[in-house]
Amino acid sequence: MTHTDLNGQLDTARADAELFDLLRIPSVSADPARKADMVRAAEFLHAKLTGLGFDARVDATPGHPIVFAQRQGPAGAPTVLVYGHYDVQPEAPVEEWHTPPFEPTVRGGRVYARGATDDKGQAYAHVMGADLLLQGGDLPVTLKFLLEGEEEVGSVNLGAYLTAHRDALACDVIVISDGSRFAKDVPSLTYALRGISYVEIHVQGASRDLHSGSYGGAAPNPINALAHIIAKLKDETGRILIPGFYDDVEPLSDEEREMWAKLPHSDEAFAGSINARALPGEPGFTTLERLWARPTLDVNGIWGGYQGEGSKTVIPARAGAKVSMRLVPGQDSHRITNLIGEYVASIAPEGVTAEVRDLHGGEPVKVDLDSPFVQAASTAIESVYGKAPAFTRTGGSIPIVATFREVLGAPVLLVDLGLDEDALHSPNESFALDDYHNGIRVSAALLQEIGKLGR
Amino acid sequence: MTHTDLNGQLDTARADAELFDLLRIPSVSADPARKADMVRAAEFLHAKLTGLGFDARVDATPGHPIVFAQRQGPAGAPTVLVYGHYDVQPEAPVEEWHTPPFEPTVRGGRVYARGATDDKGQAYAHVMGADLLLQGGDLPVTLKFLLEGEEEVGSVNLGAYLTAHRDALACDVIVISDGSRFAKDVPSLTYALRGISYVEIHVQGASRDLHSGSYGGAAPNPINALAHIIAKLKDETGRILIPGFYDDVEPLSDEEREMWAKLPHSDEAFAGSINARALPGEPGFTTLERLWARPTLDVNGIWGGYQGEGSKTVIPARAGAKVSMRLVPGQDSHRITNLIGEYVASIAPEGVTAEVRDLHGGEPVKVDLDSPFVQAASTAIESVYGKAPAFTRTGGSIPIVATFREVLGAPVLLVDLGLDEDALHSPNESFALDDYHNGIRVSAALLQEIGKLGR
């Protein structure tokens, strides 16, 4: 079957309808109140894959369930493991959504819904890729799906699952679509991901809230203290001040800097796409270098004292913040988490205690560009998009990728199908339907190309 | 009627029952959802004062209503205006209350409820003081009550009310009980209050929330920016860094420093009372000097990004904080609000905009110690507590006091009946019942002493 056949056979109306049903399930892994919805999403995928003739099952974990499915291919055919996640980010702030986050709505060729691109849309493109091939006959490879429900909360149980099911998961290559292409007209293959260290900082002052009139000037203020701590984590130029933070950072090669300098990128357009007045960041690096190959630190949330209407003259007892650091090849998330823990405790202002709690971490990774699977992916992408992919990195993290390589010992292909403009993790997340449909075609073509490789 | 008679005649059971009924009304002026409760509280006071033979009324304002009542005294008797407020602070964080904030509960001789001491308990002590005198005959003075419902939100409508009703409010002396005595066994008369400038800082980065993986390292982060701004408002020693902030501060006199050095105060006990590890503050001043005679700055609330369970890797579009500055004699709240506005805009980090919004302000004030009314108050307090009052300042603010002096041209007596340990503005606010009962006796004795002064 040629790629042309694939294009002709794709029933986009059915492909859309099935994805929209999945998007209607509010599978927010961070929200304990959504536990039943997580199960519903897992069972939805289990039913679909069973219907395609896969040997599928839903495996319980201490957290949210994992969907595993496999379908035997021809004797001697390679084995492909597709990884994706059916859990999504919280929808907050819900008031900023133009249409309800869990009622998929099509506007201007895009479907708007939480999880549309991250990762339900990209993961389901592979399910429909198998569906597409099976209409024309059998699969050219042995295909396995591993779809988890905890990626947005650090894949806390997947590592143990991989180890426990090492044999069932054995494969020649792992395919992951959970990121963004470089640009609408630039298909890309991603060869490196940043890792992450995600912590909470908790600052305690007095044991109770105090009147700022009766105590202001003498009582410790945990919010002011937290602000001093955060200001000492990263300076205003974007340089991180945690001692030892940069020690193990693998430097950028001249080849990479030259390759990226050739990519079509405009700081003005990038800033304009998010209505930012400037793109502040670490001196001495371009925007792409800072996003792809340099570590950074961002406060993701902060709270303390009175947040309601009007004014309350209170000195609160405590304040806190969520802080995440993106890590690059060479860095180790456990070491970084320890470094920030020791540093924060050492800079806590007089009168307060500051404690760092580890929420989750993931290791950075670089993918081997020499594998024949990379060539197969490049061919498949070119057959659908009409041009060869650019080789890029991404600023995001898929912590489990490092674990995949470690436990299963197979190369990982990062075939990104989405775009940053899809607003993943933001209100009004969306996925362009043509990107979804091309993703289905790329998935089918990739399995065909890998099938040709034999073992 | 002698003070002994007063003590004998006080029906404490009835006095408590009436106060508890008032405490059951959740009159939180900052909460738009409590508007009807504000009216209920005003009508409760109107009914009580009418029952005591006062000519009482509830006057509407653009915000919450004002209760005004007056009862004519003997010809040639002085006129006393008692000011208080029936609105209370928000009860948040409600989960830290041991008993519900609007169900008054007596434990260990204290009544626990929001507003118990600030200011329902202290204001109602004067209502019951009049009640007590009227049992024994008539009032020795012409007595007026002015009870507002917006003190906790800056008394935004009281200034205009005072001006509009200048004639009806005409008086020889103003009595206010809305603060804390120096200590349980140290009755005090307060001769100075700090003013306040209360603002909100709003920081805007990109126009939407962003994925910290896709944008971390290039996109402006309004929370990190806000932390840098706050860290530049006050250094870690407590010294405020806003240019010009200290220009007009009236220095402490040697007499004041010596008078306060003699007061029974222990930093250890003070820190221990709030379980604070230290009492950080401006170098070169004692704790009492910092609390009473030095300006300060506290962040009262902060928010931004994800505050829910688990982790969300988001760079939020905006963040904000509530910041209040306590001001001392010499400073002007309008000038200070302008200074922080200009300063914050000037230090906003690259890529964000920072805006300061004025929530409310109030002027600092010092009371004239030479007035004969001060002697009358001193005598009344000594007759009840058995010792003469100490002359102290307070760190709190009653912004309207400056307006009273300005519009009505009468001296103000600050007869504090509560204690800092009452935890005003905090969870588990309370008022010692013996302080409430002594407050009733002090109020009655004070009216008798002022009656003796004639005009």
Coordinates of N, CA, C and O in Angstrom, one line a residue, chain B residues 1 3 6 49 52 54 71-74 77-83 123-134 137-145 171-177 373 375-381 383-384 413 415 438-454:
Chain B
M1 N -24.0 58.8 91.8 CA -23.7 57.4 91.7 C -22.2 57.2 91.7 O -21.5 57.7 90.9
H3 N -18.5 54.8 91.6 CA -18.1 53.7 90.7 C -18.4 52.4 91.3 O -18.7 51.4 90.6
L6 N -21.7 51.5 90.2 CA -21.6 51.0 88.8 C -21.3 49.5 88.8 O -22.0 48.7 88.1
L49 N -30.1 51.0 70.6 CA -30.0 52.4 71.0 C -31.4 53.1 71.1 O -31.6 53.9 72.1
L52 N -32.8 52.4 74.4 CA -32.2 53.1 75.5 C -32.7 54.6 75.5 O -32.1 55.4 76.2
F54 N -32.4 56.7 72.8 CA -31.7 57.5 71.9 C -32.5 57.8 70.7 O -33.4 57.0 70.3
R71 N -28.5 61.3 72.5 CA -29.5 61.4 73.6 C -29.0 62.7 74.4 O -27.9 62.8 74.8
Q72 N -30.0 63.6 74.5 CA -29.7 64.9 75.1 C -29.4 64.7 76.6 O -30.0 64.0 77.3
G73 N -28.3 65.4 77.1 CA -28.0 65.4 78.5 C -28.5 66.7 79.2 O -29.2 67.5 78.5
P74 N -28.1 66.9 80.4 CA -28.5 68.1 81.1 C -28.0 69.4 80.4 O -27.0 69.4 79.6
A77 N -24.3 70.5 79.7 CA -23.4 69.4 79.8 C -22.5 69.3 78.6 O -23.0 69.6 77.5
P78 N -21.3 68.7 78.7 CA -20.5 68.5 77.5 C -21.1 67.5 76.5 O -22.0 66.7 77.0
T79 N -20.7 67.5 75.3 CA -21.2 66.5 74.3 C -20.1 65.6 74.0 O -19.0 66.0 73.6
V80 N -20.4 64.3 74.1 CA -19.4 63.2 73.8 C -19.8 62.4 72.6 O -21.0 62.0 72.6
L81 N -18.9 62.2 71.7 CA -19.2 61.4 70.5 C -18.4 60.1 70.6 O -17.2 60.2 70.7
V82 N -19.1 59.0 70.7 CA -18.4 57.7 70.7 C -18.4 57.1 69.3 O -19.5 57.0 68.6
Y83 N -17.2 56.8 68.7 CA -17.1 56.2 67.4 C -16.7 54.7 67.6 O -15.9 54.4 68.4
A123 N -16.8 48.4 71.0 CA -17.9 49.5 70.7 C -19.1 49.2 71.6 O -19.7 50.1 72.1
Y124 N -19.5 47.9 71.7 CA -20.7 47.6 72.5 C -20.5 47.9 73.9 O -21.4 48.1 74.7
A125 N -19.2 47.9 74.4 CA -18.9 48.2 75.8 C -19.5 49.6 76.1 O -20.0 49.9 77.2
H126 N -19.3 50.5 75.1 CA -19.8 51.9 75.3 C -21.4 52.0 75.3 O -22.0 52.7 76.0
V127 N -22.0 51.1 74.4 CA -23.4 51.1 74.4 C -23.9 50.6 75.8 O -24.8 51.2 76.4
M128 N -23.3 49.6 76.3 CA -23.7 49.0 77.6 C -23.3 50.0 78.8 O -23.9 50.0 79.8
G129 N -22.2 50.8 78.5 CA -21.9 51.8 79.5 C -23.0 52.8 79.7 O -23.4 53.2 80.8
A130 N -23.6 53.2 78.6 CA -24.8 54.1 78.6 C -26.0 53.4 79.3 O -26.7 54.0 80.1
D131 N -26.1 52.2 78.9 CA -27.2 51.3 79.5 C -27.1 51.3 81.0 O -28.0 51.5 81.7
L132 N -25.8 51.1 81.5 CA -25.6 51.0 82.9 C -25.9 52.3 83.6 O -26.6 52.3 84.6
L133 N -25.5 53.4 83.0 CA -25.8 54.7 83.7 C -27.3 55.0 83.7 O -27.8 55.5 84.7
L134 N -27.9 54.6 82.6 CA -29.4 54.9 82.5 C -30.2 54.1 83.5 O -31.3 54.5 83.9
G137 N -30.3 56.3 86.5 CA -30.8 57.7 86.3 C -30.6 58.1 84.9 O -30.8 57.4 84.0
D138 N -30.1 59.4 84.7 CA -29.9 59.9 83.4 C -28.5 60.0 83.1 O -27.6 59.7 83.9
L139 N -28.2 60.4 81.8 CA -26.8 60.5 81.4 C -26.3 61.9 81.9 O -27.0 62.9 81.8
P140 N -25.0 62.0 82.3 CA -24.4 63.3 82.8 C -23.9 64.1 81.6 O -23.4 65.2 81.8
V141 N -24.0 63.6 80.4 CA -23.5 64.3 79.2 C -24.5 64.2 78.1 O -25.4 63.3 78.1
T142 N -24.4 65.0 77.0 CA -25.1 64.7 75.8 C -24.3 63.7 75.0 O -23.1 63.9 74.8
L143 N -24.9 62.5 74.7 CA -24.1 61.4 74.2 C -24.5 61.1 72.8 O -25.7 61.0 72.5
K144 N -23.5 60.9 71.9 CA -23.8 60.6 70.5 C -23.0 59.4 70.1 O -21.8 59.2 70.6
F145 N -23.6 58.5 69.4 CA -22.9 57.3 68.9 C -22.8 57.4 67.3 O -23.8 57.7 66.7
C171 N -19.4 68.1 68.7 CA -19.1 67.5 70.0 C -17.9 68.2 70.7 O -17.2 68.9 70.0
D172 N -17.7 68.0 72.0 CA -16.6 68.5 72.7 C -15.4 67.5 72.7 O -14.3 67.9 72.9
V173 N -15.7 66.3 72.6 CA -14.7 65.2 72.7 C -15.1 64.0 71.9 O -16.3 63.7 71.9
I174 N -14.2 63.3 71.3 CA -14.5 62.1 70.6 C -13.8 60.9 71.4 O -12.7 61.0 71.8
V175 N -14.6 59.8 71.6 CA -14.1 58.7 72.3 C -14.1 57.5 71.4 O -15.1 57.2 70.8
I176 N -12.9 56.8 71.3 CA -12.8 55.7 70.4 C -12.1 54.5 71.2 O -11.1 54.7 71.8
S177 N -12.7 53.4 71.1 CA -12.1 52.2 71.7 C -12.0 51.1 70.6 O -13.0 50.4 70.3
F373 N -9.8 66.4 78.9 CA -10.5 65.1 78.7 C -9.5 64.0 79.0 O -9.9 62.9 79.4
Q375 N -7.2 63.9 81.2 CA -7.2 63.7 82.7 C -8.5 63.0 83.2 O -8.4 62.1 84.0
A376 N -9.6 63.3 82.6 CA -10.9 62.7 82.9 C -10.8 61.2 82.6 O -11.2 60.3 83.4
A377 N -10.2 60.9 81.4 CA -10.1 59.5 81.0 C -9.1 58.7 82.0 O -9.4 57.6 82.4
S378 N -8.0 59.4 82.3 CA -7.1 58.8 83.2 C -7.7 58.5 84.6 O -7.5 57.4 85.1
T379 N -8.5 59.4 85.1 CA -9.2 59.2 86.4 C -10.2 58.0 86.2 O -10.3 57.1 87.1
A380 N -11.0 58.0 85.2 CA -12.0 56.9 85.0 C -11.3 55.6 84.9 O -11.7 54.6 85.5
I381 N -10.2 55.5 84.1 CA -9.5 54.2 84.0 C -8.9 53.8 85.3 O -9.1 52.6 85.8
S383 N -10.0 54.5 88.2 CA -11.1 54.1 89.2 C -11.6 52.6 88.9 O -12.0 51.9 89.8
V384 N -11.4 52.1 87.7 CA -11.8 50.7 87.4 C -10.6 49.8 87.5 O -10.8 48.7 88.1
L413 N -10.1 60.9 72.3 CA -9.6 60.0 73.4 C -9.5 58.6 72.9 O -10.6 58.0 72.4
V415 N -9.3 55.2 74.1 CA -9.4 54.4 75.3 C -9.5 52.9 74.9 O -10.5 52.3 74.7
N438 N -15.0 45.4 82.3 CA -14.3 46.6 82.8 C -14.5 47.7 81.8 O -14.5 48.9 82.2
G439 N -14.5 47.4 80.5 CA -14.7 48.4 79.5 C -16.1 49.1 79.7 O -16.2 50.3 79.5
I440 N -17.1 48.3 80.0 CA -18.4 48.9 80.3 C -18.3 49.9 81.4 O -18.8 51.0 81.4
R441 N -17.6 49.5 82.5 CA -17.4 50.3 83.7 C -16.6 51.6 83.4 O -16.9 52.7 83.8
V442 N -15.5 51.4 82.6 CA -14.7 52.5 82.2 C -15.5 53.5 81.4 O -15.5 54.7 81.6
S443 N -16.4 53.0 80.5 CA -17.2 53.9 79.7 C -18.1 54.7 80.5 O -18.2 56.0 80.4
A444 N -18.8 54.1 81.5 CA -19.7 54.8 82.4 C -19.0 55.8 83.2 O -19.4 57.0 83.4
A445 N -17.8 55.4 83.8 CA -17.1 56.3 84.7 C -16.5 57.5 83.9 O -16.5 58.6 84.3
L446 N -16.1 57.2 82.6 CA -15.6 58.3 81.8 C -16.7 59.4 81.5 O -16.4 60.6 81.6
L447 N -17.9 58.9 81.2 CA -19.0 59.9 81.0 C -19.3 60.7 82.3 O -19.5 61.9 82.2
Q448 N -19.2 60.0 83.4 CA -19.4 60.8 84.7 C -18.3 61.8 84.9 O -18.5 63.0 85.2
E449 N -17.0 61.4 84.6 CA -15.9 62.4 84.8 C -16.0 63.5 83.8 O -15.8 64.7 84.2
I450 N -16.4 63.2 82.6 CA -16.5 64.3 81.6 C -17.7 65.2 82.0 O -17.6 66.4 81.8
G451 N -18.7 64.6 82.6 CA -19.9 65.4 83.0 C -19.5 66.4 84.0 O -20.0 67.6 84.0
K452 N -18.5 66.1 84.9 CA -18.1 67.0 85.9 C -17.4 68.2 85.3 O -17.3 69.2 86.0
L453 N -16.8 68.0 84.1 CA -16.0 69.1 83.6 C -16.9 70.3 83.1 O -16.5 71.4 83.0
G454 N -18.2 70.0 82.9 CA -19.0 71.1 82.3 C -18.5 71.5 81.0 O -17.7 70.8 80.3

